[in-house]
Tab-separated table of C-alpha atoms and ligand atoms in Angstrom:
chain	number	residue	atom	x	y	z
A	13	MET	CA	-0.071	-0.043	-0.062
A	14	LYS	CA	1.544	3.657	-0.936
A	15	SER	CA	1.239	5.404	2.446
A	16	PRO	CA	-0.747	8.758	2.090
A	17	LEU	CA	1.262	11.873	1.164
A	18	LYS	CA	1.252	14.963	3.866
A	19	ASN	CA	-1.842	16.887	4.105
A	20	SER	CA	-3.616	14.324	2.046
A	21	PRO	CA	-6.705	12.031	3.601
A	22	PRO	CA	-6.147	8.446	3.752
A	23	ILE	CA	-8.127	7.098	0.685
A	24	PRO	CA	-11.455	5.376	1.903
A	25	ALA	CA	-11.535	1.614	1.469
A	26	SER	CA	-14.211	1.283	-0.715
A	27	LEU	CA	-12.433	3.802	-3.389
A	28	ALA	CA	-8.960	1.380	-2.696
A	29	PRO	CA	-8.587	0.124	-6.365
A	30	LEU	CA	-8.718	4.061	-7.471
A	31	GLY	CA	-5.383	4.301	-5.312
A	32	ARG	CA	-3.296	1.668	-7.151
A	33	ILE	CA	-3.926	3.290	-10.462
A	34	ARG	CA	-0.394	5.145	-11.892
A	35	ASP	CA	-0.260	8.881	-10.811
A	36	ILE	CA	-3.411	8.937	-8.741
A	37	THR	CA	-2.117	10.024	-5.543
A	38	PRO	CA	-5.012	10.813	-2.361
A	39	ARG	CA	-5.375	13.963	-2.951
A	40	GLU	CA	-6.927	13.170	-6.628
A	41	VAL	CA	-9.002	10.388	-4.973
A	42	PHE	CA	-10.080	12.979	-2.245
A	43	ALA	CA	-10.909	15.452	-5.148
A	44	ILE	CA	-12.989	12.848	-6.629
A	45	GLN	CA	-15.069	12.178	-4.231
A	46	GLU	CA	-15.510	15.429	-2.886
A	47	GLN	CA	-16.274	17.005	-6.055
A	48	LEU	CA	-18.421	14.500	-7.820
A	49	GLY	CA	-19.734	12.761	-4.405
A	50	VAL	CA	-18.163	9.131	-5.606
A	51	ASN	CA	-18.206	7.213	-2.696
A	52	SER	CA	-17.740	3.463	-4.491
A	53	ILE	CA	-16.076	1.995	-7.591
A	54	ARG	CA	-19.812	1.877	-8.924
A	55	ASP	CA	-20.310	5.681	-8.305
A	56	LEU	CA	-17.104	5.928	-10.208
A	57	ILE	CA	-17.768	4.197	-13.231
A	58	VAL	CA	-20.997	6.022	-13.450
A	59	ALA	CA	-19.051	9.333	-13.401
A	60	ILE	CA	-16.946	7.983	-16.099
A	61	ASN	CA	-19.781	7.174	-18.568
A	62	ASN	CA	-21.634	10.138	-17.910
A	63	LYS	CA	-18.126	12.230	-18.638
A	64	ARG	CA	-17.935	13.810	-15.320
A	65	LEU	CA	-14.179	12.964	-14.303
A	66	GLU	CA	-13.422	15.849	-16.824
A	67	THR	CA	-15.220	18.530	-14.377
A	68	VAL	CA	-12.770	17.441	-11.358
A	69	ASP	CA	-10.318	20.724	-10.638
A	70	GLY	CA	-7.224	19.373	-10.559
A	71	LEU	CA	-7.001	16.325	-12.409
A	72	LYS	CA	-5.208	16.277	-15.554
A	73	PRO	CA	-5.792	14.560	-18.835
A	74	VAL	CA	-3.394	11.838	-18.424
A	75	GLN	CA	-4.837	11.030	-15.274
A	76	ILE	CA	-8.094	10.712	-16.398
A	77	LYS	CA	-7.092	8.323	-18.979
A	78	ASN	CA	-4.970	6.210	-16.481
A	79	ILE	CA	-8.016	5.701	-14.466
A	80	LYS	CA	-10.625	4.563	-17.695
A	81	ARG	CA	-7.910	2.167	-18.816
A	82	ALA	CA	-7.568	0.746	-15.276
A	83	PHE	CA	-11.356	0.246	-15.337
A	84	LYS	CA	-11.862	-0.917	-18.993
A	85	LEU	CA	-13.785	2.393	-19.866
A	86	TYR	CA	-11.608	3.920	-22.412
A	87	LYS	CA	-12.590	1.252	-25.603
A	88	THR	CA	-14.334	2.993	-28.721
A	89	ALA	CA	-14.648	1.127	-31.933
A	90	GLY	CA	-11.850	2.337	-32.934
A	91	SER	CA	-9.498	0.872	-30.236
A	92	ARG	CA	-10.375	-2.476	-30.812
A	93	VAL	CA	-8.230	-4.642	-32.814
A	94	PRO	CA	-8.449	-7.526	-34.777
A	95	LEU	CA	-8.871	-11.230	-33.199
A	96	TRP	CA	-5.766	-12.140	-35.241
A	97	ASP	CA	-3.486	-9.454	-33.895
A	98	ALA	CA	-4.804	-10.079	-30.347
A	99	ARG	CA	-4.194	-13.463	-30.765
A	100	LEU	CA	-0.165	-13.079	-31.686
A	101	ALA	CA	-0.079	-10.426	-29.262
A	102	GLY	CA	-1.665	-12.898	-26.337
A	103	ASP	CA	0.191	-15.893	-27.591
A	104	GLU	CA	3.408	-13.865	-27.281
A	105	LEU	CA	2.504	-12.913	-23.472
A	106	LEU	CA	1.895	-16.321	-22.758
A	107	ARG	CA	5.366	-17.972	-23.885
A	108	ALA	CA	7.059	-14.400	-22.221
A	109	LEU	CA	5.019	-15.825	-18.753
A	110	SER	CA	5.886	-19.151	-19.485
A	111	GLN	CA	9.468	-18.509	-18.683
A	112	PHE	CA	9.049	-17.222	-15.018
A	113	PRO	CA	10.390	-20.100	-13.215
A	114	GLU	CA	7.406	-19.297	-10.512
A	115	VAL	CA	4.394	-19.973	-13.225
A	116	GLU	CA	2.782	-22.956	-13.177
A	117	LYS	CA	0.960	-22.381	-15.779
A	118	ALA	CA	-0.912	-19.515	-18.084
A	119	ALA	CA	-4.412	-18.969	-20.277
A	120	LEU	CA	-5.798	-16.408	-22.093
A	121	THR	CA	-9.297	-15.125	-20.719
A	122	GLY	CA	-11.781	-12.742	-21.592
A	123	SER	CA	-13.194	-11.965	-25.452
A	124	LEU	CA	-9.691	-13.623	-26.555
A	125	ARG	CA	-10.416	-16.682	-25.153
A	126	ARG	CA	-14.017	-16.547	-26.132
A	127	GLY	CA	-13.029	-15.850	-30.153
A	128	LYS	CA	-14.705	-12.618	-30.488
A	129	ASP	CA	-14.024	-11.139	-33.723
A	130	THR	CA	-12.428	-7.705	-32.604
A	131	ILE	CA	-10.710	-7.464	-28.875
A	132	GLY	CA	-10.497	-4.728	-26.337
A	133	ASP	CA	-7.428	-5.897	-24.542
A	134	ILE	CA	-5.846	-9.063	-23.526
A	135	ASP	CA	-6.858	-10.862	-20.687
A	136	ILE	CA	-4.493	-13.525	-19.417
A	137	LEU	CA	-4.621	-15.798	-15.990
A	138	VAL	CA	-1.482	-16.986	-14.665
A	139	GLN	CA	-1.167	-19.555	-11.931
A	140	LEU	CA	1.259	-19.713	-9.380
A	141	ASN	CA	1.814	-19.613	-5.311
A	142	GLU	CA	0.189	-16.932	-2.918
A	143	ALA	CA	3.581	-16.320	-1.851
A	144	ASP	CA	5.076	-15.672	-5.225
A	145	HIS	CA	2.443	-12.967	-6.387
A	146	ARG	CA	4.133	-10.308	-5.115
A	147	LYS	CA	7.772	-11.212	-6.846
A	148	LEU	CA	5.431	-11.634	-10.313
A	149	LEU	CA	4.143	-8.735	-10.117
A	150	TYR	CA	7.458	-6.811	-10.192
A	151	LYS	CA	8.877	-9.060	-12.954
A	152	LEU	CA	6.275	-8.118	-14.833
A	153	ALA	CA	6.511	-4.421	-14.505
A	154	ARG	CA	10.471	-5.097	-15.865
A	155	MET	CA	9.308	-7.584	-18.524
A	156	ALA	CA	10.669	-6.336	-22.074
A	157	GLN	CA	6.897	-6.321	-23.649
A	158	THR	CA	6.037	-3.835	-20.737
A	159	ASP	CA	5.736	-0.044	-22.125
A	160	HIS	CA	4.170	1.035	-18.531
A	161	ILE	CA	1.828	-0.231	-15.814
A	162	ILE	CA	-1.458	1.598	-15.346
A	163	ALA	CA	-2.490	-0.039	-12.080
A	164	ILE	CA	-1.264	-2.660	-9.909
A	165	GLY	CA	-3.490	-4.278	-7.102
A	166	PRO	CA	-2.327	-7.163	-4.742
A	167	HIS	CA	-3.371	-10.374	-7.836
A	168	HIS	CA	-3.701	-8.120	-10.718
A	169	VAL	CA	-1.657	-6.106	-13.243
A	170	CYS	CA	-2.853	-3.734	-15.687
A	171	ILE	CA	0.061	-2.732	-18.285
A	172	VAL	CA	0.312	-0.990	-21.608
A	173	LEU	CA	2.518	-3.206	-23.519
A	174	ARG	CA	5.061	-1.627	-26.196
A	175	ASN	CA	2.587	-2.487	-29.165
A	176	GLN	CA	0.225	-0.420	-27.030
A	177	LEU	CA	-2.404	-2.825	-26.868
A	178	GLN	CA	-3.493	-3.224	-23.123
A	179	ALA	CA	-2.930	-6.436	-20.813
A	180	ASP	CA	-4.596	-7.485	-17.844
A	181	ILE	CA	-3.088	-10.010	-16.175
A	182	ARG	CA	-4.435	-11.824	-13.320
A	183	LEU	CA	-3.059	-14.177	-10.758
A	184	ALA	CA	-4.551	-17.013	-9.006
A	185	THR	CA	-3.475	-20.107	-6.996
A	186	HIS	CA	-3.962	-24.025	-8.029
A	187	LYS	CA	-6.634	-24.035	-5.529
A	188	TYR	CA	-9.102	-21.479	-7.581
A	189	PHE	CA	-7.675	-21.435	-11.269
A	190	GLY	CA	-10.377	-22.689	-12.753
A	191	ALA	CA	-13.055	-20.199	-10.682
A	192	SER	CA	-10.795	-17.527	-11.984
A	193	LEU	CA	-10.643	-18.734	-15.324
A	194	LEU	CA	-14.411	-19.263	-15.761
A	195	TYR	CA	-15.007	-15.915	-14.098
A	196	TYR	CA	-12.590	-13.877	-16.092
A	197	THR	CA	-13.477	-15.562	-19.329
A	198	GLY	CA	-16.743	-13.915	-18.813
A	199	SER	CA	-18.758	-12.761	-20.656
A	200	ALA	CA	-19.570	-10.504	-18.000
A	201	GLN	CA	-23.271	-11.294	-18.516
A	202	TYR	CA	-22.382	-14.805	-18.366
A	203	SER	CA	-20.522	-14.761	-15.215
A	204	ASP	CA	-23.292	-12.538	-13.448
A	205	THR	CA	-25.766	-15.733	-14.628
A	206	LEU	CA	-23.513	-18.047	-13.447
A	207	LYS	CA	-23.458	-16.116	-9.753
A	208	SER	CA	-27.409	-15.912	-9.598
A	209	LEU	CA	-27.731	-19.576	-10.559
A	210	ALA	CA	-24.690	-20.698	-8.178
A	211	THR	CA	-26.744	-18.242	-5.128
A	212	ALA	CA	-29.996	-20.217	-5.969
A	213	LYS	CA	-28.166	-23.390	-5.291
A	214	GLY	CA	-27.007	-22.203	-1.852
A	215	PHE	CA	-23.166	-20.911	-3.108
A	216	ARG	CA	-21.377	-18.100	-3.667
A	217	PHE	CA	-19.397	-18.049	-6.889
A	218	GLY	CA	-16.578	-15.720	-7.531
A	219	PRO	CA	-12.831	-15.733	-8.931
A	220	GLU	CA	-11.909	-17.380	-5.869
A	221	GLY	CA	-13.928	-20.256	-6.216
A	222	LEU	CA	-17.261	-21.483	-5.472
A	223	ALA	CA	-18.306	-21.456	-1.632
A	224	ASP	CA	-20.856	-22.586	0.741
A	225	SER	CA	-23.048	-19.486	1.099
A	226	GLN	CA	-23.903	-20.112	4.797
A	227	THR	CA	-20.514	-21.219	6.140
A	228	GLY	CA	-18.371	-19.652	3.477
A	229	GLU	CA	-16.761	-22.858	3.172
A	230	TYR	CA	-14.482	-23.803	-0.062
A	231	VAL	CA	-16.381	-25.867	-2.288
A	232	ALA	CA	-14.749	-26.288	-5.890
A	233	GLY	CA	-12.303	-23.857	-7.843
A	234	GLU	CA	-9.291	-25.953	-9.452
A	235	ARG	CA	-10.856	-26.588	-12.851
A	236	GLU	CA	-13.602	-24.938	-14.430
A	237	THR	CA	-15.306	-28.160	-14.541
A	238	ASP	CA	-15.605	-28.918	-11.242
A	239	ILE	CA	-17.980	-25.994	-11.317
A	240	TYR	CA	-19.677	-26.901	-13.751
A	241	ARG	CA	-20.646	-29.880	-12.429
A	242	GLN	CA	-21.639	-28.190	-8.806
A	243	LEU	CA	-23.913	-26.350	-10.584
A	244	GLY	CA	-25.535	-29.270	-12.258
A	245	LEU	CA	-24.505	-28.021	-15.517
A	246	ASP	CA	-22.771	-29.464	-18.960
A	247	TYR	CA	-19.527	-27.810	-19.797
A	248	LEU	CA	-19.669	-24.882	-21.615
A	249	GLU	CA	-16.949	-24.283	-24.452
A	250	PRO	CA	-15.793	-20.774	-24.024
A	251	GLU	CA	-16.774	-19.472	-27.623
A	252	LEU	CA	-20.541	-20.055	-26.584
A	253	ARG	CA	-20.343	-17.931	-23.302
A	254	GLU	CA	-21.998	-14.929	-24.338
A	255	ASP	CA	-25.673	-14.573	-23.301
A	256	HIS	CA	-27.403	-16.299	-20.278
A	257	GLN	CA	-29.792	-18.386	-22.923
A	258	SER	CA	-26.776	-20.397	-23.799
A	259	MET	CA	-26.732	-22.160	-20.475
A	260	THR	CA	-29.637	-24.082	-21.179
A	261	ALA	CA	-30.362	-23.768	-24.695
A	262	LEU	CA	-26.702	-25.144	-25.688
A	263	GLN	CA	-27.011	-27.931	-22.745
A	264	SER	CA	-27.032	-30.743	-25.054
A	265	LEU	CA	-24.909	-29.959	-27.882
A	266	PRO	CA	-22.721	-32.566	-29.842
A	267	PRO	CA	-18.991	-31.111	-29.867
A	268	LEU	CA	-17.950	-27.855	-31.550
A	269	ILE	CA	-16.164	-27.973	-34.977
A	270	SER	CA	-12.600	-27.924	-34.261
A	271	PHE	CA	-9.409	-27.000	-36.754
A	272	ASN	CA	-8.558	-30.669	-36.952
A	273	GLN	CA	-11.517	-31.560	-38.738
A	274	LEU	CA	-10.880	-29.632	-41.861
A	275	LYS	CA	-9.996	-31.551	-44.830
A	276	GLY	CA	-9.266	-29.051	-46.857
A	277	ASP	CA	-9.237	-25.202	-47.968
A	278	MET	CA	-11.780	-23.937	-50.197
A	279	GLN	CA	-10.801	-20.565	-51.328
A	280	ILE	CA	-7.033	-19.689	-52.294
A	281	HIS	CA	-5.797	-16.816	-54.492
A	282	THR	CA	-2.397	-17.474	-56.581
A	283	ASN	CA	0.143	-15.275	-58.621
A	284	TRP	CA	-2.355	-15.954	-61.424
A	285	SER	CA	-4.454	-13.218	-59.678
A	286	ASP	CA	-3.920	-11.200	-56.739
A	287	GLY	CA	-1.981	-13.853	-54.480
A	288	SER	CA	1.802	-13.810	-54.466
A	289	GLU	CA	2.805	-17.336	-54.841
A	290	SER	CA	2.794	-20.014	-57.612
A	291	ILE	CA	0.494	-23.049	-57.645
A	292	ALA	CA	3.179	-25.445	-57.109
A	293	ALA	CA	4.374	-23.572	-54.302
A	294	ILE	CA	1.297	-23.659	-52.441
A	295	ALA	CA	0.697	-27.257	-53.227
A	296	LYS	CA	4.022	-27.921	-51.586
A	297	TYR	CA	3.467	-25.573	-48.508
A	298	LEU	CA	0.032	-27.086	-47.896
A	299	SER	CA	0.867	-30.586	-48.286
A	300	HIS	CA	3.617	-30.094	-45.678
A	301	THR	CA	2.415	-27.958	-43.331
A	302	PHE	CA	-1.111	-28.609	-42.989
A	303	PRO	CA	-1.179	-32.498	-43.624
A	304	GLN	CA	-5.027	-32.859	-42.690
A	305	TYR	CA	-6.029	-31.561	-45.786
A	306	GLN	CA	-6.773	-34.024	-48.828
A	307	TYR	CA	-7.692	-31.099	-51.141
A	308	ILE	CA	-6.910	-27.434	-51.650
A	309	VAL	CA	-8.872	-25.458	-53.979
A	310	ILE	CA	-7.491	-22.603	-56.317
A	311	THR	CA	-10.252	-19.719	-56.506
A	312	ASP	CA	-8.503	-16.739	-58.676
A	313	HIS	CA	-10.852	-14.013	-59.562
A	314	VAL	CA	-11.803	-14.580	-62.986
A	315	SER	CA	-13.406	-11.675	-64.772
A	316	ALA	CA	-13.218	-9.700	-68.105
A	317	LYS	CA	-14.642	-6.527	-66.478
A	318	ARG	CA	-11.951	-6.082	-64.030
A	319	PRO	CA	-8.545	-4.823	-65.360
A	320	ASN	CA	-6.027	-5.595	-62.520
A	321	HIS	CA	-5.409	-8.600	-60.434
A	322	VAL	CA	-7.706	-10.861	-61.785
A	323	LEU	CA	-7.493	-13.849	-64.286
A	324	PRO	CA	-8.802	-13.142	-67.726
A	325	PRO	CA	-11.344	-15.490	-69.155
A	326	GLU	CA	-8.989	-16.375	-71.919
A	327	ASP	CA	-6.111	-17.692	-69.353
A	328	ILE	CA	-8.570	-20.589	-67.620
A	329	PHE	CA	-7.348	-23.079	-69.815
A	330	ARG	CA	-3.534	-22.345	-69.362
A	331	GLN	CA	-4.126	-22.339	-65.545
A	332	THR	CA	-5.710	-25.485	-65.694
A	333	ALA	CA	-3.088	-27.037	-67.518
A	334	GLU	CA	-0.775	-25.924	-64.953
A	335	ILE	CA	-2.753	-27.136	-62.105
A	336	ASN	CA	-2.783	-30.411	-63.741
A	337	ARG	CA	0.638	-30.637	-64.218
A	338	VAL	CA	1.259	-29.925	-60.482
A	339	ASN	CA	-1.331	-32.490	-59.825
A	340	GLY	CA	0.924	-34.746	-62.322
A	341	LEU	CA	3.991	-34.188	-60.334
A	342	MET	CA	2.114	-34.948	-56.865
A	343	GLY	CA	0.418	-38.132	-58.041
A	344	SER	CA	-2.897	-36.682	-57.281
A	345	ASP	CA	-5.717	-34.859	-57.619
A	346	TYR	CA	-5.052	-32.835	-54.807
A	347	ILE	CA	-5.620	-29.026	-56.318
A	348	LYS	CA	-9.092	-28.771	-57.304
A	349	LYS	CA	-9.960	-26.387	-60.074
A	350	GLY	CA	-11.990	-23.290	-58.544
A	351	VAL	CA	-12.816	-19.917	-59.457
A	352	GLU	CA	-14.281	-17.113	-57.956
A	353	THR	CA	-16.495	-15.230	-60.106
A	354	ASP	CA	-18.431	-11.540	-59.421
A	355	ILE	CA	-22.037	-11.773	-58.788
A	356	LEU	CA	-23.400	-8.643	-61.094
A	357	GLU	CA	-25.994	-6.204	-60.652
A	358	SER	CA	-28.669	-8.812	-61.727
A	359	GLY	CA	-27.627	-11.476	-59.521
A	360	ASP	CA	-26.170	-13.807	-62.148
A	361	PRO	CA	-22.436	-14.531	-62.264
A	362	GLU	CA	-20.377	-13.136	-64.610
A	363	LEU	CA	-19.039	-16.194	-66.088
A	364	ALA	CA	-21.421	-17.937	-68.455
A	365	ASN	CA	-22.842	-21.377	-67.256
A	366	ASP	CA	-20.728	-23.163	-69.904
A	367	ILE	CA	-17.996	-21.602	-68.578
A	368	LEU	CA	-18.516	-22.309	-64.983
A	369	GLN	CA	-19.577	-25.797	-65.421
A	370	GLN	CA	-15.886	-26.528	-66.170
A	371	PHE	CA	-14.482	-25.802	-62.685
A	372	ASP	CA	-14.747	-28.236	-59.634
A	373	TRP	CA	-15.858	-25.780	-57.359
A	374	VAL	CA	-17.981	-22.089	-57.933
A	375	VAL	CA	-17.632	-19.292	-55.533
A	376	ALA	CA	-19.713	-16.664	-56.374
A	377	SER	CA	-19.286	-12.679	-54.412
A	378	ILE	CA	-20.421	-9.482	-54.554
A	379	HIS	CA	-17.727	-7.087	-54.921
A	380	THR	CA	-19.658	-3.723	-56.183
A	381	ASP	CA	-22.446	-2.061	-54.352
A	382	PHE	CA	-21.431	-2.380	-51.093
A	383	THR	CA	-24.682	0.090	-49.839
A	384	ARG	CA	-27.671	-1.048	-51.684
A	385	ASP	CA	-29.653	-4.021	-50.202
A	386	ASN	CA	-28.505	-7.175	-51.517
A	387	THR	CA	-30.959	-9.535	-50.669
A	388	ASP	CA	-32.674	-10.210	-54.507
A	389	ARG	CA	-28.662	-10.445	-55.781
A	390	LEU	CA	-27.344	-13.435	-53.507
A	391	ILE	CA	-30.960	-14.957	-53.645
A	392	ARG	CA	-30.689	-15.252	-57.542
A	393	ALA	CA	-26.941	-16.208	-57.051
A	394	CYS	CA	-28.112	-19.333	-54.965
A	395	GLU	CA	-30.500	-20.084	-57.661
A	396	ASN	CA	-27.717	-20.698	-60.567
A	397	PRO	CA	-26.909	-24.313	-60.564
A	398	PHE	CA	-23.418	-24.204	-60.699
A	399	VAL	CA	-22.618	-21.347	-58.157
A	400	HIS	CA	-21.507	-23.862	-55.080
A	401	CYS	CA	-21.020	-21.280	-52.660
A	402	ILE	CA	-21.451	-17.508	-51.951
A	403	GLY	CA	-17.964	-15.944	-50.968
A	404	HIS	CA	-17.766	-13.530	-47.569
A	405	PRO	CA	-21.745	-13.038	-48.011
A	406	SER	CA	-21.967	-9.943	-46.176
A	407	GLY	CA	-19.501	-8.113	-47.386
A	408	ARG	CA	-18.145	-6.333	-44.116
A	409	LEU	CA	-14.551	-4.995	-43.565
A	410	ILE	CA	-14.096	-4.610	-40.143
A	411	GLY	CA	-13.498	-1.101	-39.313
A	412	ILE	CA	-13.814	0.151	-42.783
A	413	ARG	CA	-17.162	-0.912	-44.042
A	414	PRO	CA	-19.770	-2.085	-42.645
A	415	PRO	CA	-22.096	-5.088	-44.446
A	416	TYR	CA	-24.733	-3.899	-46.814
A	417	PRO	CA	-28.430	-4.689	-45.474
A	418	VAL	CA	-29.528	-7.961	-46.382
A	419	ASN	CA	-32.710	-9.894	-45.440
A	420	TRP	CA	-30.820	-12.789	-43.864
A	421	GLU	CA	-33.472	-15.123	-43.453
A	422	ALA	CA	-34.492	-14.881	-46.933
A	423	VAL	CA	-31.295	-15.701	-47.999
A	424	PHE	CA	-30.494	-18.717	-45.635
A	425	GLU	CA	-33.840	-20.017	-46.685
A	426	ALA	CA	-32.561	-19.735	-50.603
A	427	ALA	CA	-29.359	-21.170	-49.929
A	428	ALA	CA	-31.093	-24.454	-47.997
A	429	ARG	CA	-33.664	-24.436	-50.622
A	430	THR	CA	-30.796	-24.769	-53.552
A	431	GLY	CA	-28.209	-26.666	-51.675
A	432	THR	CA	-25.686	-23.840	-51.837
A	433	ALA	CA	-22.936	-23.472	-49.363
A	434	MET	CA	-22.174	-19.943	-47.584
A	435	GLU	CA	-18.626	-19.218	-46.843
A	436	ILE	CA	-16.964	-18.233	-43.702
A	437	ASN	CA	-14.352	-16.134	-44.836
A	438	SER	CA	-11.412	-16.661	-42.459
A	439	ARG	CA	-9.468	-13.176	-43.390
A	440	PRO	CA	-8.785	-11.076	-39.920
A	441	ASN	CA	-10.932	-7.978	-41.698
A	442	ARG	CA	-13.736	-9.801	-42.979
A	443	LEU	CA	-14.548	-12.995	-40.610
A	444	ASP	CA	-17.548	-12.833	-42.865
A	445	LEU	CA	-20.266	-14.850	-41.931
A	446	ASN	CA	-19.624	-13.507	-38.553
A	447	ASP	CA	-20.744	-15.798	-35.154
A	448	ASN	CA	-24.751	-14.500	-35.406
A	449	LEU	CA	-24.892	-15.046	-38.988
A	450	VAL	CA	-23.557	-18.604	-39.163
A	451	ARG	CA	-25.738	-19.349	-36.262
A	452	LEU	CA	-28.881	-18.358	-37.917
A	453	ALA	CA	-27.713	-20.189	-41.277
A	454	VAL	CA	-26.745	-23.183	-39.301
A	455	ASP	CA	-30.796	-22.961	-37.725
A	456	LYS	CA	-31.943	-22.731	-41.424
A	457	GLY	CA	-29.997	-25.780	-42.589
A	458	VAL	CA	-27.527	-23.998	-44.546
A	459	LYS	CA	-23.945	-25.463	-45.012
A	460	LEU	CA	-20.847	-23.684	-44.474
A	461	VAL	CA	-17.562	-23.983	-45.582
A	462	ILE	CA	-14.326	-22.461	-44.156
A	463	ASP	CA	-11.788	-21.131	-45.984
A	464	SER	CA	-8.533	-18.546	-45.827
A	465	ASP	CA	-9.015	-16.787	-48.996
A	466	ALA	CA	-5.394	-16.748	-48.719
A	467	ARG	CA	-2.967	-14.423	-50.889
A	468	THR	CA	0.258	-15.440	-49.272
A	469	LEU	CA	1.401	-18.458	-47.574
A	470	ALA	CA	1.284	-16.803	-43.921
A	471	HIS	CA	-2.694	-16.190	-44.420
A	472	PHE	CA	-3.504	-19.901	-44.564
A	473	ASP	CA	-3.335	-20.131	-40.523
A	474	PHE	CA	-6.204	-17.502	-40.819
A	475	VAL	CA	-8.792	-20.425	-41.045
A	476	LYS	CA	-8.277	-20.658	-37.423
A	477	LEU	CA	-9.939	-17.663	-37.320
A	478	GLY	CA	-12.849	-18.986	-39.453
A	479	VAL	CA	-13.111	-22.295	-37.030
A	480	SER	CA	-13.608	-19.526	-34.107
A	481	MET	CA	-16.842	-17.846	-35.914
A	482	ALA	CA	-18.161	-21.120	-36.592
A	483	ARG	CA	-17.598	-22.402	-32.923
A	484	ARG	CA	-19.563	-19.192	-32.017
A	485	GLY	CA	-22.168	-19.717	-34.333
A	486	ALA	CA	-22.327	-23.795	-32.448
A	487	CYS	CA	-21.439	-25.480	-35.443
A	488	CYS	CA	-20.527	-29.126	-35.373
A	489	LYS	CA	-18.836	-31.057	-37.870
A	490	LYS	CA	-21.697	-31.594	-40.000
A	491	ASP	CA	-22.145	-28.476	-40.613
A	492	ILE	CA	-19.326	-27.523	-42.320
A	493	LEU	CA	-18.928	-28.990	-45.927
A	494	ASN	CA	-14.963	-29.072	-45.808
A	495	THR	CA	-14.629	-31.224	-42.935
A	496	GLY	CA	-16.117	-34.189	-45.343
A	497	ARG	CA	-13.641	-35.677	-48.276
A	498	TRP	CA	-14.119	-34.776	-51.444
A	499	GLU	CA	-16.406	-37.238	-52.752
A	500	GLU	CA	-18.810	-35.678	-50.316
A	501	ILE	CA	-18.535	-32.325	-51.853
A	502	ALA	CA	-18.924	-33.626	-55.046
A	503	ALA	CA	-22.224	-34.858	-53.739
A	504	PHE	CA	-23.198	-31.854	-52.286
A	505	LYS	CA	-22.621	-30.147	-55.747
A	506	ALA	CA	-24.105	-32.777	-57.623
A	507	ALA	CA	-27.433	-32.872	-55.145
A	508	LYS	CA	-27.800	-29.032	-56.145
A	509	LEU	CA	-27.840	-29.368	-59.992
A	510	GLN	CA	-30.677	-32.203	-59.872
A	511	LEU	CA	-32.377	-30.175	-57.345
A	512	LEU	CA	-32.474	-27.429	-59.631
A	513	ARG	CA	-32.977	-29.313	-63.110
A	514	LYS	CA	-36.321	-30.436	-61.589
B	30	ZN	ZN1	-13.916	-11.621	-52.898
């Protein structure tokens, strides 16, 4: 604890966390308390939300910023980072933490663990002996990744990293690591629901474990599963812990889709259009790096209308010959001949059906008119017997362009009726379909594919983000077409053709 400065009153216990924030002295705490009538952290948060902190005499902008950061109230749409960037930063931090000898284990929590498409800050939970907590907090302050500390408490430190992301690191012991993991993974609403449920069953639930509400005696906390069992619930995957309905509605769900179940990548761009790698280099890389893949689909943009970064229709034949050549060298049909074609204003694909028929896989995507209602275009594209999949269906670019207006019920009904798949495009700034639309599509019986839409070799890992979206949308293996062998995909295409020819 800091000792109060001369002439300053001691910090009241109810506002103690405020005193652990960088550059905030008892004098400032007193000013906030006096001038705003703030007597608890709850009051303080209301005052921050109502922008009243800015009216306090003697409180500097940097102090206000530190207070907002410490209570996670600084975030705006622009301060959120894509899941991909946050994962890379989070993994780096986990690696750094695991090198401290005191650390028994560490895990991501918060929205990063839940796999949200954008992340406010990196939440991490560390397990170590109670006796080492203080020692570790000092080490964290001096860690290479740390730019500066915003707030520090007995079991918690809030850091601004050198990459300017915020990391909240909480400490737990073996005895309550699972309880803390469950509590801090959230969402806040989900944790609150668990708390109420615990109360109704005669327990008290918090980051330090599940306790008997009468005696205060510790009941469980080492593992998340221990707490779920005590509450009479099935374990719920972190990606589904968003709202309280998920507690009961998703109780008897089959296992969620996992990355290991994918058997191929369904959208890849090469240096024949806007990608940077050759077909041969991609095939070599994927067959070594993703040995679970049985097929990969090359889907360069083919267009006669767009001048740049596309494959002109007259080159399709040459590209097909190259795919055949590389397949010949590999001694298999590993590389499939796909295409991404534009959906025209009318909803028809730009390429004529006699051309589309030559491909193993046809993705049709909207690349123009991002503001109009595109329901009719998407439905019309589904109705084409040779369109197998709608690419990045909502058209959003996270942080840049909102999705265009669409009546999704109608589009997903059309997709289900015509046997057309919808893409979960895994590029970090697309993640399209998003989690909510994935769930709606699955409810309507639409099949989905998860693909990378890669332009370089490094992009193939993006599919893990698509898997997160699918899991958040409660997808199981059967919902994702490319968990099947190529024969199953061929059957899916044949079924559509037959359906539309009737
Ligand atoms: Zn596209």
